[in-house]
């Protein structure tokens, strides 16, 4: 017998023992799982649902191509183009075609100014973006100044859109936190941040998308230490893999989950990093996560257990008691 209270204490209130209506396979249902950092132009998303991912957030792509997509599985939310300084990252990168970025040439809050902050936010919004992506990369060319960043954040918020920043290089996390950026596309990895600054981010409600597993060496250790401090301060962590950046199997990435567990994001808090619908208000509808077999007996077993996750239509799940 599965004790539902124990199951939900470990996995959160969305967990339920179920069996499949067709075939009777037993397992556990969870809310739909989301990878909050992907690049669809660099990956094939057709395998994601079979490996547990029901929603993705594209954090940098061609807004025209993204707007022309058909609805399907996984559900796609997107930022549209990277907004960056003239000549800034990633304008010189082979993986970033010209359609995937915009150079912000003016801090102008007026709509319709060519290359203006408001104009470029408006463009992404009109192509259906549900979040605006800015690049603050101090080690790869020019960076947006604080005034231009302020103008982007102000215009995005006027339109009801959060802003997510790529921060890389010393001082860039501080620029994003002081600039009122709503989310970081990667846990800061270039430096060990002051606990005070991290607490400020947590208290402000900033979300950090994990992407711990893309690093090695010092960057990996710094990211792990920063996210541990952020989680202890009550900061909201979102699971994200930067799928498309380097070789990575599609679906739930157990290595990423293991890194988060080691950093202290455990049990139902770990599940919550996957089920937060950010930047959208609600989870993908009509589907749920099914994990076959016995539920995990302890928080440390959750990352490996989730390797079996797959997306199923909600009506295929029958409650088990
Ligand atoms: Zn990325």
PDB file of C-alpha atoms and ligand atoms in Angstrom:
ATOM      1  CA  UNK A   1       0.000   0.000   0.000  1.00  0.00           C
ATOM      2  CA  UNK A   2       1.155   3.520  -0.817  1.00  0.00           C
ATOM      3  CA  UNK A   3       0.584   6.038   1.985  1.00  0.00           C
ATOM      4  CA  UNK A   4      -0.620   9.153   0.136  1.00  0.00           C
ATOM      5  CA  UNK A   5       0.369  11.519   2.969  1.00  0.00           C
ATOM      6  CA  UNK A   6       3.932  10.176   2.985  1.00  0.00           C
ATOM      7  CA  UNK A   7       4.078  10.352  -0.806  1.00  0.00           C
ATOM      8  CA  UNK A   8       2.956  13.981  -0.796  1.00  0.00           C
ATOM      9  CA  UNK A   9       5.303  14.899   2.041  1.00  0.00           C
ATOM     10  CA  UNK A  10       8.191  13.704  -0.094  1.00  0.00           C
ATOM     11  CA  UNK A  11       7.028  14.822  -3.553  1.00  0.00           C
ATOM     12  CA  UNK A  12       4.591  17.677  -2.897  1.00  0.00           C
ATOM     13  CA  UNK A  13       0.804  18.013  -2.987  1.00  0.00           C
ATOM     14  CA  UNK A  14       0.584  17.271  -6.731  1.00  0.00           C
ATOM     15  CA  UNK A  15       1.791  13.671  -6.319  1.00  0.00           C
ATOM     16  CA  UNK A  16      -0.761  10.833  -6.481  1.00  0.00           C
ATOM     17  CA  UNK A  17      -0.542   7.054  -6.743  1.00  0.00           C
ATOM     18  CA  UNK A  18      -2.163   6.058 -10.039  1.00  0.00           C
ATOM     19  CA  UNK A  19      -2.443   3.327 -12.608  1.00  0.00           C
ATOM     20  CA  UNK A  20      -2.886   3.708 -16.341  1.00  0.00           C
ATOM     21  CA  UNK A  21      -6.434   3.200 -17.618  1.00  0.00           C
ATOM     22  CA  UNK A  22      -5.072   1.153 -20.531  1.00  0.00           C
ATOM     23  CA  UNK A  23      -2.905  -1.768 -19.378  1.00  0.00           C
ATOM     24  CA  UNK A  24      -3.042  -0.996 -15.672  1.00  0.00           C
ATOM     25  CA  UNK A  25       0.647  -0.087 -15.219  1.00  0.00           C
ATOM     26  CA  UNK A  26       1.163   1.294 -11.691  1.00  0.00           C
ATOM     27  CA  UNK A  27       3.099   4.395 -10.786  1.00  0.00           C
ATOM     28  CA  UNK A  28       2.969   7.961  -9.547  1.00  0.00           C
ATOM     29  CA  UNK A  29       1.395  11.039 -11.140  1.00  0.00           C
ATOM     30  CA  UNK A  30       2.994  14.469 -10.870  1.00  0.00           C
ATOM     31  CA  UNK A  31       2.056  17.812 -12.446  1.00  0.00           C
ATOM     32  CA  UNK A  32       3.569  18.485 -15.920  1.00  0.00           C
ATOM     33  CA  UNK A  33       7.357  19.040 -15.865  1.00  0.00           C
ATOM     34  CA  UNK A  34       9.004  22.028 -17.528  1.00  0.00           C
ATOM     35  CA  UNK A  35      12.554  22.701 -18.754  1.00  0.00           C
ATOM     36  CA  UNK A  36      12.864  26.457 -18.217  1.00  0.00           C
ATOM     37  CA  UNK A  37      15.898  26.977 -20.475  1.00  0.00           C
ATOM     38  CA  UNK A  38      16.112  25.502 -23.973  1.00  0.00           C
ATOM     39  CA  UNK A  39      16.955  26.631 -27.519  1.00  0.00           C
ATOM     40  CA  UNK A  40      14.635  24.958 -29.999  1.00  0.00           C
ATOM     41  CA  UNK A  41      16.666  26.000 -33.067  1.00  0.00           C
ATOM     42  CA  UNK A  42      19.554  23.885 -31.720  1.00  0.00           C
ATOM     43  CA  UNK A  43      17.648  20.787 -30.666  1.00  0.00           C
ATOM     44  CA  UNK A  44      14.920  18.329 -31.637  1.00  0.00           C
ATOM     45  CA  UNK A  45      12.084  18.608 -29.149  1.00  0.00           C
ATOM     46  CA  UNK A  46      10.033  15.697 -30.508  1.00  0.00           C
ATOM     47  CA  UNK A  47      11.575  13.251 -28.013  1.00  0.00           C
ATOM     48  CA  UNK A  48      10.958  15.376 -24.922  1.00  0.00           C
ATOM     49  CA  UNK A  49       7.459  14.190 -23.974  1.00  0.00           C
ATOM     50  CA  UNK A  50       8.504  10.525 -24.031  1.00  0.00           C
ATOM     51  CA  UNK A  51      11.178  11.500 -21.516  1.00  0.00           C
ATOM     52  CA  UNK A  52       8.979  13.489 -19.153  1.00  0.00           C
ATOM     53  CA  UNK A  53       9.113  17.100 -20.385  1.00  0.00           C
ATOM     54  CA  UNK A  54       5.675  18.648 -21.098  1.00  0.00           C
ATOM     55  CA  UNK A  55       6.750  22.281 -21.402  1.00  0.00           C
ATOM     56  CA  UNK A  56       9.820  24.239 -22.444  1.00  0.00           C
ATOM     57  CA  UNK A  57      10.902  27.861 -22.293  1.00  0.00           C
ATOM     58  CA  UNK A  58      12.973  28.929 -25.299  1.00  0.00           C
ATOM     59  CA  UNK A  59      15.417  31.563 -24.046  1.00  0.00           C
ATOM     60  CA  UNK A  60      16.779  32.896 -27.306  1.00  0.00           C
ATOM     61  CA  UNK A  61      15.669  32.197 -30.856  1.00  0.00           C
ATOM     62  CA  UNK A  62      14.142  33.695 -33.997  1.00  0.00           C
ATOM     63  CA  UNK A  63      10.887  35.366 -32.903  1.00  0.00           C
ATOM     64  CA  UNK A  64       9.342  34.933 -36.374  1.00  0.00           C
ATOM     65  CA  UNK A  65      10.003  31.171 -36.453  1.00  0.00           C
ATOM     66  CA  UNK A  66       8.817  30.794 -32.867  1.00  0.00           C
ATOM     67  CA  UNK A  67       5.590  32.681 -33.593  1.00  0.00           C
ATOM     68  CA  UNK A  68       4.869  30.414 -36.590  1.00  0.00           C
ATOM     69  CA  UNK A  69       5.071  27.191 -34.570  1.00  0.00           C
ATOM     70  CA  UNK A  70       1.972  25.025 -34.254  1.00  0.00           C
ATOM     71  CA  UNK A  71       0.722  24.271 -30.752  1.00  0.00           C
ATOM     72  CA  UNK A  72       1.855  20.839 -29.675  1.00  0.00           C
ATOM     73  CA  UNK A  73       3.796  18.862 -27.145  1.00  0.00           C
ATOM     74  CA  UNK A  74       5.866  20.065 -25.418  1.00  0.00           C
ATOM     75  CA  UNK A  75       4.138  23.397 -24.863  1.00  0.00           C
ATOM     76  CA  UNK A  76       6.511  26.187 -25.861  1.00  0.00           C
ATOM     77  CA  UNK A  77       6.886  29.549 -24.125  1.00  0.00           C
ATOM     78  CA  UNK A  78       9.573  31.832 -25.510  1.00  0.00           C
ATOM     79  CA  UNK A  79      11.576  35.002 -25.200  1.00  0.00           C
ATOM     80  CA  UNK A  80      12.118  35.630 -28.904  1.00  0.00           C
ATOM     81  CA  UNK A  81      15.436  37.275 -29.721  1.00  0.00           C
ATOM     82  CA  UNK A  82      18.308  37.929 -27.337  1.00  0.00           C
ATOM     83  CA  UNK A  83      18.480  41.683 -26.590  1.00  0.00           C
ATOM     84  CA  UNK A  84      22.141  42.679 -26.316  1.00  0.00           C
ATOM     85  CA  UNK A  85      24.563  45.596 -26.631  1.00  0.00           C
ATOM     86  CA  UNK A  86      25.824  46.472 -30.146  1.00  0.00           C
ATOM     87  CA  UNK A  87      28.564  43.910 -30.850  1.00  0.00           C
ATOM     88  CA  UNK A  88      27.776  42.072 -27.607  1.00  0.00           C
ATOM     89  CA  UNK A  89      27.367  38.351 -26.969  1.00  0.00           C
ATOM     90  CA  UNK A  90      26.089  36.312 -28.828  1.00  0.00           C
ATOM     91  CA  UNK A  91      26.282  38.397 -32.045  1.00  0.00           C
ATOM     92  CA  UNK A  92      29.609  36.758 -32.981  1.00  0.00           C
ATOM     93  CA  UNK A  93      28.594  33.143 -32.263  1.00  0.00           C
ATOM     94  CA  UNK A  94      27.983  30.561 -34.967  1.00  0.00           C
ATOM     95  CA  UNK A  95      25.074  29.042 -33.023  1.00  0.00           C
ATOM     96  CA  UNK A  96      23.265  32.392 -32.944  1.00  0.00           C
ATOM     97  CA  UNK A  97      22.002  33.278 -36.457  1.00  0.00           C
ATOM     98  CA  UNK A  98      21.311  36.971 -37.049  1.00  0.00           C
ATOM     99  CA  UNK A  99      17.558  36.371 -36.670  1.00  0.00           C
ATOM    100  CA  UNK A 100      18.046  35.311 -33.027  1.00  0.00           C
ATOM    101  CA  UNK A 101      19.419  38.571 -31.576  1.00  0.00           C
ATOM    102  CA  UNK A 102      18.810  42.313 -31.611  1.00  0.00           C
ATOM    103  CA  UNK A 103      21.343  45.047 -30.803  1.00  0.00           C
ATOM    104  CA  UNK A 104      19.823  47.634 -28.470  1.00  0.00           C
ATOM    105  CA  UNK A 105      21.185  50.941 -29.765  1.00  0.00           C
ATOM    106  CA  UNK A 106      19.187  53.357 -27.634  1.00  0.00           C
ATOM    107  CA  UNK A 107      17.709  53.448 -24.141  1.00  0.00           C
ATOM    108  CA  UNK A 108      14.730  55.292 -25.560  1.00  0.00           C
ATOM    109  CA  UNK A 109      11.456  54.446 -23.824  1.00  0.00           C
ATOM    110  CA  UNK A 110       9.545  55.765 -26.853  1.00  0.00           C
ATOM    111  CA  UNK A 111       7.949  53.139 -29.085  1.00  0.00           C
ATOM    112  CA  UNK A 112       9.057  52.976 -32.704  1.00  0.00           C
ATOM    113  CA  UNK A 113      12.632  54.270 -32.248  1.00  0.00           C
ATOM    114  CA  UNK A 114      14.842  52.015 -34.432  1.00  0.00           C
ATOM    115  CA  UNK A 115      16.980  49.859 -32.134  1.00  0.00           C
ATOM    116  CA  UNK A 116      15.335  51.437 -29.088  1.00  0.00           C
ATOM    117  CA  UNK A 117      14.781  49.537 -25.869  1.00  0.00           C
ATOM    118  CA  UNK A 118      10.993  49.893 -25.989  1.00  0.00           C
ATOM    119  CA  UNK A 119      10.824  49.103 -29.715  1.00  0.00           C
ATOM    120  CA  UNK A 120      12.682  45.833 -29.279  1.00  0.00           C
ATOM    121  CA  UNK A 121      10.646  44.749 -26.248  1.00  0.00           C
ATOM    122  CA  UNK A 122       7.499  45.581 -28.222  1.00  0.00           C
ATOM    123  CA  UNK A 123       8.713  43.513 -31.180  1.00  0.00           C
ATOM    124  CA  UNK A 124       9.229  40.390 -29.052  1.00  0.00           C
ATOM    125  CA  UNK A 125       5.878  40.907 -27.298  1.00  0.00           C
ATOM    126  CA  UNK A 126       4.087  41.222 -30.638  1.00  0.00           C
ATOM    127  CA  UNK A 127       5.605  37.925 -31.776  1.00  0.00           C
ATOM    128  CA  UNK A 128       4.063  36.295 -28.708  1.00  0.00           C
ATOM    129  CA  UNK A 129       6.970  36.300 -26.248  1.00  0.00           C
ATOM    130  CA  UNK A 130       6.028  35.611 -22.653  1.00  0.00           C
ATOM    131  CA  UNK A 131       9.402  36.717 -21.267  1.00  0.00           C
ATOM    132  CA  UNK A 132      12.122  39.124 -22.465  1.00  0.00           C
ATOM    133  CA  UNK A 133      15.754  37.912 -22.593  1.00  0.00           C
ATOM    134  CA  UNK A 134      18.657  40.314 -22.034  1.00  0.00           C
ATOM    135  CA  UNK A 135      22.353  39.493 -22.263  1.00  0.00           C
ATOM    136  CA  UNK A 136      24.823  40.803 -19.663  1.00  0.00           C
ATOM    137  CA  UNK A 137      28.110  39.097 -20.582  1.00  0.00           C
ATOM    138  CA  UNK A 138      31.183  41.044 -19.459  1.00  0.00           C
ATOM    139  CA  UNK A 139      33.741  38.604 -20.891  1.00  0.00           C
ATOM    140  CA  UNK A 140      32.601  38.592 -24.523  1.00  0.00           C
ATOM    141  CA  UNK A 141      32.228  42.133 -25.844  1.00  0.00           C
ATOM    142  CA  UNK A 142      30.180  45.204 -24.893  1.00  0.00           C
ATOM    143  CA  UNK A 143      27.416  44.986 -22.266  1.00  0.00           C
ATOM    144  CA  UNK A 144      24.149  46.913 -21.972  1.00  0.00           C
ATOM    145  CA  UNK A 145      24.548  49.851 -19.575  1.00  0.00           C
ATOM    146  CA  UNK A 146      22.333  50.204 -16.517  1.00  0.00           C
ATOM    147  CA  UNK A 147      20.179  52.882 -18.164  1.00  0.00           C
ATOM    148  CA  UNK A 148      19.399  50.721 -21.186  1.00  0.00           C
ATOM    149  CA  UNK A 149      18.722  47.724 -18.948  1.00  0.00           C
ATOM    150  CA  UNK A 150      16.336  49.879 -16.878  1.00  0.00           C
ATOM    151  CA  UNK A 151      14.481  50.930 -20.029  1.00  0.00           C
ATOM    152  CA  UNK A 152      14.102  47.307 -21.178  1.00  0.00           C
ATOM    153  CA  UNK A 153      12.876  46.173 -17.747  1.00  0.00           C
ATOM    154  CA  UNK A 154      10.438  49.098 -17.493  1.00  0.00           C
ATOM    155  CA  UNK A 155       8.932  48.461 -20.930  1.00  0.00           C
ATOM    156  CA  UNK A 156       8.674  44.699 -20.351  1.00  0.00           C
ATOM    157  CA  UNK A 157       6.908  45.246 -17.040  1.00  0.00           C
ATOM    158  CA  UNK A 158       4.518  47.749 -18.651  1.00  0.00           C
ATOM    159  CA  UNK A 159       3.583  44.932 -21.019  1.00  0.00           C
ATOM    160  CA  UNK A 160       3.241  42.422 -18.172  1.00  0.00           C
ATOM    161  CA  UNK A 161       6.338  40.448 -19.184  1.00  0.00           C
ATOM    162  CA  UNK A 162       9.157  39.338 -16.867  1.00  0.00           C
ATOM    163  CA  UNK A 163      12.792  39.847 -17.872  1.00  0.00           C
ATOM    164  CA  UNK A 164      15.361  37.036 -17.762  1.00  0.00           C
ATOM    165  CA  UNK A 165      19.096  37.786 -18.003  1.00  0.00           C
ATOM    166  CA  UNK A 166      22.080  35.786 -19.163  1.00  0.00           C
ATOM    167  CA  UNK A 167      24.708  36.917 -16.627  1.00  0.00           C
ATOM    168  CA  UNK A 168      28.332  35.983 -17.149  1.00  0.00           C
ATOM    169  CA  UNK A 169      31.484  37.673 -15.867  1.00  0.00           C
ATOM    170  CA  UNK A 170      32.268  39.430 -12.614  1.00  0.00           C
ATOM    171  CA  UNK A 171      29.686  42.038 -11.583  1.00  0.00           C
ATOM    172  CA  UNK A 172      26.981  40.953 -14.014  1.00  0.00           C
ATOM    173  CA  UNK A 173      24.774  39.226 -11.417  1.00  0.00           C
ATOM    174  CA  UNK A 174      24.858  42.410  -9.346  1.00  0.00           C
ATOM    175  CA  UNK A 175      23.881  44.486 -12.405  1.00  0.00           C
ATOM    176  CA  UNK A 176      20.887  42.185 -13.025  1.00  0.00           C
ATOM    177  CA  UNK A 177      19.799  42.065  -9.385  1.00  0.00           C
ATOM    178  CA  UNK A 178      20.101  45.838  -8.912  1.00  0.00           C
ATOM    179  CA  UNK A 179      18.407  46.370 -12.277  1.00  0.00           C
ATOM    180  CA  UNK A 180      15.248  44.581 -11.167  1.00  0.00           C
ATOM    181  CA  UNK A 181      15.632  41.621 -13.541  1.00  0.00           C
ATOM    182  CA  UNK A 182      13.033  38.941 -12.696  1.00  0.00           C
ATOM    183  CA  UNK A 183      15.039  35.808 -13.449  1.00  0.00           C
ATOM    184  CA  UNK A 184      18.559  34.636 -14.253  1.00  0.00           C
ATOM    185  CA  UNK A 185      18.886  32.209 -17.170  1.00  0.00           C
ATOM    186  CA  UNK A 186      21.762  30.457 -15.398  1.00  0.00           C
ATOM    187  CA  UNK A 187      22.711  30.206 -11.750  1.00  0.00           C
ATOM    188  CA  UNK A 188      25.579  32.744 -11.520  1.00  0.00           C
ATOM    189  CA  UNK A 189      28.787  30.779 -12.134  1.00  0.00           C
ATOM    190  CA  UNK A 190      31.548  33.320 -12.829  1.00  0.00           C
ATOM    191  CA  UNK A 191      32.106  34.301  -9.206  1.00  0.00           C
ATOM    192  CA  UNK A 192      31.111  33.364  -5.685  1.00  0.00           C
ATOM    193  CA  UNK A 193      28.467  35.980  -4.864  1.00  0.00           C
ATOM    194  CA  UNK A 194      28.141  37.801  -1.502  1.00  0.00           C
ATOM    195  CA  UNK A 195      25.500  36.225   0.704  1.00  0.00           C
ATOM    196  CA  UNK A 196      23.939  39.703   1.059  1.00  0.00           C
ATOM    197  CA  UNK A 197      23.500  40.074  -2.686  1.00  0.00           C
ATOM    198  CA  UNK A 198      22.049  36.567  -2.979  1.00  0.00           C
ATOM    199  CA  UNK A 199      19.627  37.269  -0.152  1.00  0.00           C
ATOM    200  CA  UNK A 200      18.587  40.475  -1.856  1.00  0.00           C
ATOM    201  CA  UNK A 201      17.780  38.504  -5.011  1.00  0.00           C
ATOM    202  CA  UNK A 202      15.805  35.922  -3.024  1.00  0.00           C
ATOM    203  CA  UNK A 203      13.817  38.541  -1.111  1.00  0.00           C
ATOM    204  CA  UNK A 204      13.054  40.391  -4.365  1.00  0.00           C
ATOM    205  CA  UNK A 205      11.503  37.193  -5.706  1.00  0.00           C
ATOM    206  CA  UNK A 206      14.076  36.703  -8.443  1.00  0.00           C
ATOM    207  CA  UNK A 207      14.015  33.211  -9.967  1.00  0.00           C
ATOM    208  CA  UNK A 208      17.228  31.396 -10.859  1.00  0.00           C
ATOM    209  CA  UNK A 209      17.181  28.817 -13.641  1.00  0.00           C
ATOM    210  CA  UNK A 210      19.586  26.111 -12.527  1.00  0.00           C
ATOM    211  CA  UNK A 211      21.701  24.911 -15.535  1.00  0.00           C
ATOM    212  CA  UNK A 212      24.322  23.511 -13.106  1.00  0.00           C
ATOM    213  CA  UNK A 213      25.227  20.553 -15.310  1.00  0.00           C
ATOM    214  CA  UNK A 214      26.536  22.635 -18.259  1.00  0.00           C
ATOM    215  CA  UNK A 215      29.681  23.550 -16.277  1.00  0.00           C
ATOM    216  CA  UNK A 216      32.749  21.884 -14.957  1.00  0.00           C
ATOM    217  CA  UNK A 217      35.619  22.953 -12.741  1.00  0.00           C
ATOM    218  CA  UNK A 218      35.450  26.266 -10.888  1.00  0.00           C
ATOM    219  CA  UNK A 219      32.297  27.429 -12.680  1.00  0.00           C
ATOM    220  CA  UNK A 220      30.438  24.321 -11.544  1.00  0.00           C
ATOM    221  CA  UNK A 221      31.593  24.703  -7.929  1.00  0.00           C
ATOM    222  CA  UNK A 222      30.708  28.410  -7.876  1.00  0.00           C
ATOM    223  CA  UNK A 223      27.268  27.821  -9.359  1.00  0.00           C
ATOM    224  CA  UNK A 224      26.574  25.026  -6.859  1.00  0.00           C
ATOM    225  CA  UNK A 225      27.640  27.212  -3.914  1.00  0.00           C
ATOM    226  CA  UNK A 226      25.601  30.201  -5.152  1.00  0.00           C
ATOM    227  CA  UNK A 227      22.416  28.181  -5.708  1.00  0.00           C
ATOM    228  CA  UNK A 228      22.784  26.538  -2.280  1.00  0.00           C
ATOM    229  CA  UNK A 229      22.949  29.973  -0.624  1.00  0.00           C
ATOM    230  CA  UNK A 230      20.040  31.207  -2.742  1.00  0.00           C
ATOM    231  CA  UNK A 231      17.877  28.202  -1.822  1.00  0.00           C
ATOM    232  CA  UNK A 232      18.699  28.578   1.886  1.00  0.00           C
ATOM    233  CA  UNK A 233      17.622  32.230   1.633  1.00  0.00           C
ATOM    234  CA  UNK A 234      14.252  31.081   0.276  1.00  0.00           C
ATOM    235  CA  UNK A 235      15.020  31.905  -3.355  1.00  0.00           C
ATOM    236  CA  UNK A 236      12.908  30.326  -6.096  1.00  0.00           C
ATOM    237  CA  UNK A 237      14.922  27.894  -8.233  1.00  0.00           C
ATOM    238  CA  UNK A 238      13.667  26.674 -11.621  1.00  0.00           C
ATOM    239  CA  UNK A 239      14.932  23.528 -13.323  1.00  0.00           C
ATOM    240  CA  UNK A 240      16.607  24.314 -16.645  1.00  0.00           C
ATOM    241  CA  UNK A 241      19.225  22.580 -18.784  1.00  0.00           C
ATOM    242  CA  UNK A 242      20.109  24.956 -21.657  1.00  0.00           C
ATOM    243  CA  UNK A 243      19.060  22.124 -23.991  1.00  0.00           C
ATOM    244  CA  UNK A 244      20.648  22.721 -27.395  1.00  0.00           C
ATOM    245  CA  UNK A 245      23.864  24.022 -25.830  1.00  0.00           C
ATOM    246  CA  UNK A 246      26.229  21.047 -26.173  1.00  0.00           C
ATOM    247  CA  UNK A 247      25.330  17.360 -26.345  1.00  0.00           C
ATOM    248  CA  UNK A 248      22.508  16.545 -23.961  1.00  0.00           C
ATOM    249  CA  UNK A 249      19.942  13.757 -24.069  1.00  0.00           C
ATOM    250  CA  UNK A 250      16.383  15.066 -24.483  1.00  0.00           C
ATOM    251  CA  UNK A 251      14.115  14.773 -21.461  1.00  0.00           C
ATOM    252  CA  UNK A 252      14.446  14.966 -17.709  1.00  0.00           C
ATOM    253  CA  UNK A 253      18.156  15.417 -16.977  1.00  0.00           C
ATOM    254  CA  UNK A 254      18.918  13.368 -13.887  1.00  0.00           C
ATOM    255  CA  UNK A 255      22.436  14.840 -13.630  1.00  0.00           C
ATOM    256  CA  UNK A 256      20.955  18.345 -13.322  1.00  0.00           C
ATOM    257  CA  UNK A 257      18.531  17.088 -10.658  1.00  0.00           C
ATOM    258  CA  UNK A 258      21.333  15.345  -8.800  1.00  0.00           C
ATOM    259  CA  UNK A 259      23.350  18.586  -8.743  1.00  0.00           C
ATOM    260  CA  UNK A 260      20.338  20.457  -7.359  1.00  0.00           C
ATOM    261  CA  UNK A 261      19.770  17.799  -4.708  1.00  0.00           C
ATOM    262  CA  UNK A 262      23.430  18.071  -3.662  1.00  0.00           C
ATOM    263  CA  UNK A 263      22.993  21.869  -3.402  1.00  0.00           C
ATOM    264  CA  UNK A 264      20.148  21.358  -0.930  1.00  0.00           C
ATOM    265  CA  UNK A 265      17.168  21.681  -3.280  1.00  0.00           C
ATOM    266  CA  UNK A 266      15.539  18.417  -2.271  1.00  0.00           C
ATOM    267  CA  UNK A 267      12.286  16.464  -2.107  1.00  0.00           C
ATOM    268  CA  UNK A 268       9.190  18.513  -2.902  1.00  0.00           C
ATOM    269  CA  UNK A 269      11.393  21.592  -3.372  1.00  0.00           C
ATOM    270  CA  UNK A 270      13.208  19.732  -6.171  1.00  0.00           C
ATOM    271  CA  UNK A 271       9.889  18.708  -7.763  1.00  0.00           C
ATOM    272  CA  UNK A 272       8.730  22.348  -7.520  1.00  0.00           C
ATOM    273  CA  UNK A 273      11.691  23.475  -9.689  1.00  0.00           C
ATOM    274  CA  UNK A 274      10.205  21.300 -12.462  1.00  0.00           C
ATOM    275  CA  UNK A 275       6.516  22.106 -12.028  1.00  0.00           C
ATOM    276  CA  UNK A 276       6.596  25.919 -11.695  1.00  0.00           C
ATOM    277  CA  UNK A 277       4.748  27.117 -14.841  1.00  0.00           C
ATOM    278  CA  UNK A 278       6.912  30.300 -15.067  1.00  0.00           C
ATOM    279  CA  UNK A 279       6.798  32.470 -17.133  1.00  0.00           C
ATOM    280  CA  UNK A 280       3.238  31.392 -17.811  1.00  0.00           C
ATOM    281  CA  UNK A 281       0.457  31.473 -15.241  1.00  0.00           C
ATOM    282  CA  UNK A 282      -0.659  27.853 -15.478  1.00  0.00           C
ATOM    283  CA  UNK A 283       0.772  24.429 -16.220  1.00  0.00           C
ATOM    284  CA  UNK A 284       0.335  22.821 -19.671  1.00  0.00           C
ATOM    285  CA  UNK A 285      -3.271  21.623 -19.746  1.00  0.00           C
ATOM    286  CA  UNK A 286      -4.643  18.147 -20.379  1.00  0.00           C
ATOM    287  CA  UNK A 287      -1.440  16.289 -19.512  1.00  0.00           C
ATOM    288  CA  UNK A 288       0.376  14.994 -16.459  1.00  0.00           C
ATOM    289  CA  UNK A 289       3.623  13.247 -15.622  1.00  0.00           C
ATOM    290  CA  UNK A 290       3.579   9.476 -15.086  1.00  0.00           C
ATOM    291  CA  UNK A 291       6.515   7.782 -13.353  1.00  0.00           C
ATOM    292  CA  UNK A 292       6.127   3.972 -13.463  1.00  0.00           C
ATOM    293  CA  UNK A 293       7.024   1.623 -10.643  1.00  0.00           C
ATOM    294  CA  UNK A 294       7.408   2.217  -6.935  1.00  0.00           C
ATOM    295  CA  UNK A 295       7.767   5.810  -5.706  1.00  0.00           C
ATOM    296  CA  UNK A 296      11.125   6.862  -4.230  1.00  0.00           C
ATOM    297  CA  UNK A 297      11.695   5.939  -0.600  1.00  0.00           C
ATOM    298  CA  UNK A 298      13.845   8.993   0.144  1.00  0.00           C
ATOM    299  CA  UNK A 299      14.627  12.404  -1.349  1.00  0.00           C
ATOM    300  CA  UNK A 300      18.032  11.189  -2.545  1.00  0.00           C
ATOM    301  CA  UNK A 301      16.295   8.673  -4.836  1.00  0.00           C
ATOM    302  CA  UNK A 302      14.183  11.285  -6.652  1.00  0.00           C
ATOM    303  CA  UNK A 303      16.677  12.304  -9.396  1.00  0.00           C
ATOM    304  CA  UNK A 304      17.208   8.726 -10.616  1.00  0.00           C
ATOM    305  CA  UNK A 305      13.516   7.860 -10.196  1.00  0.00           C
ATOM    306  CA  UNK A 306      12.521  10.737 -12.509  1.00  0.00           C
ATOM    307  CA  UNK A 307      14.517   9.139 -15.348  1.00  0.00           C
ATOM    308  CA  UNK A 308      11.383   7.033 -15.926  1.00  0.00           C
ATOM    309  CA  UNK A 309       9.037  10.022 -16.245  1.00  0.00           C
ATOM    310  CA  UNK A 310       6.874  10.403 -19.335  1.00  0.00           C
ATOM    311  CA  UNK A 311       4.057  12.733 -20.365  1.00  0.00           C
ATOM    312  CA  UNK A 312       0.580  11.176 -20.558  1.00  0.00           C
ATOM    313  CA  UNK A 313      -2.907  12.544 -21.241  1.00  0.00           C
ATOM    314  CA  UNK A 314      -4.532  13.322 -17.900  1.00  0.00           C
ATOM    315  CA  UNK A 315      -7.511  11.058 -18.653  1.00  0.00           C
ATOM    316  CA  UNK A 316      -5.233   8.009 -18.845  1.00  0.00           C
ATOM    317  CA  UNK A 317      -4.544   8.229 -15.112  1.00  0.00           C
ATOM    318  CA  UNK A 318      -6.750   6.394 -12.625  1.00  0.00           C
ATOM    319  CA  UNK A 319      -6.318   7.181  -8.911  1.00  0.00           C
ATOM    320  CA  UNK A 320      -5.105   4.222  -6.875  1.00  0.00           C
ATOM    321  CA  UNK A 321      -5.756   3.744  -3.191  1.00  0.00           C
TER     322      UNK A 321
HETATM  323 ZN1  LIG B   1      20.868  29.327 -23.314  1.00  0.00          ZN
END
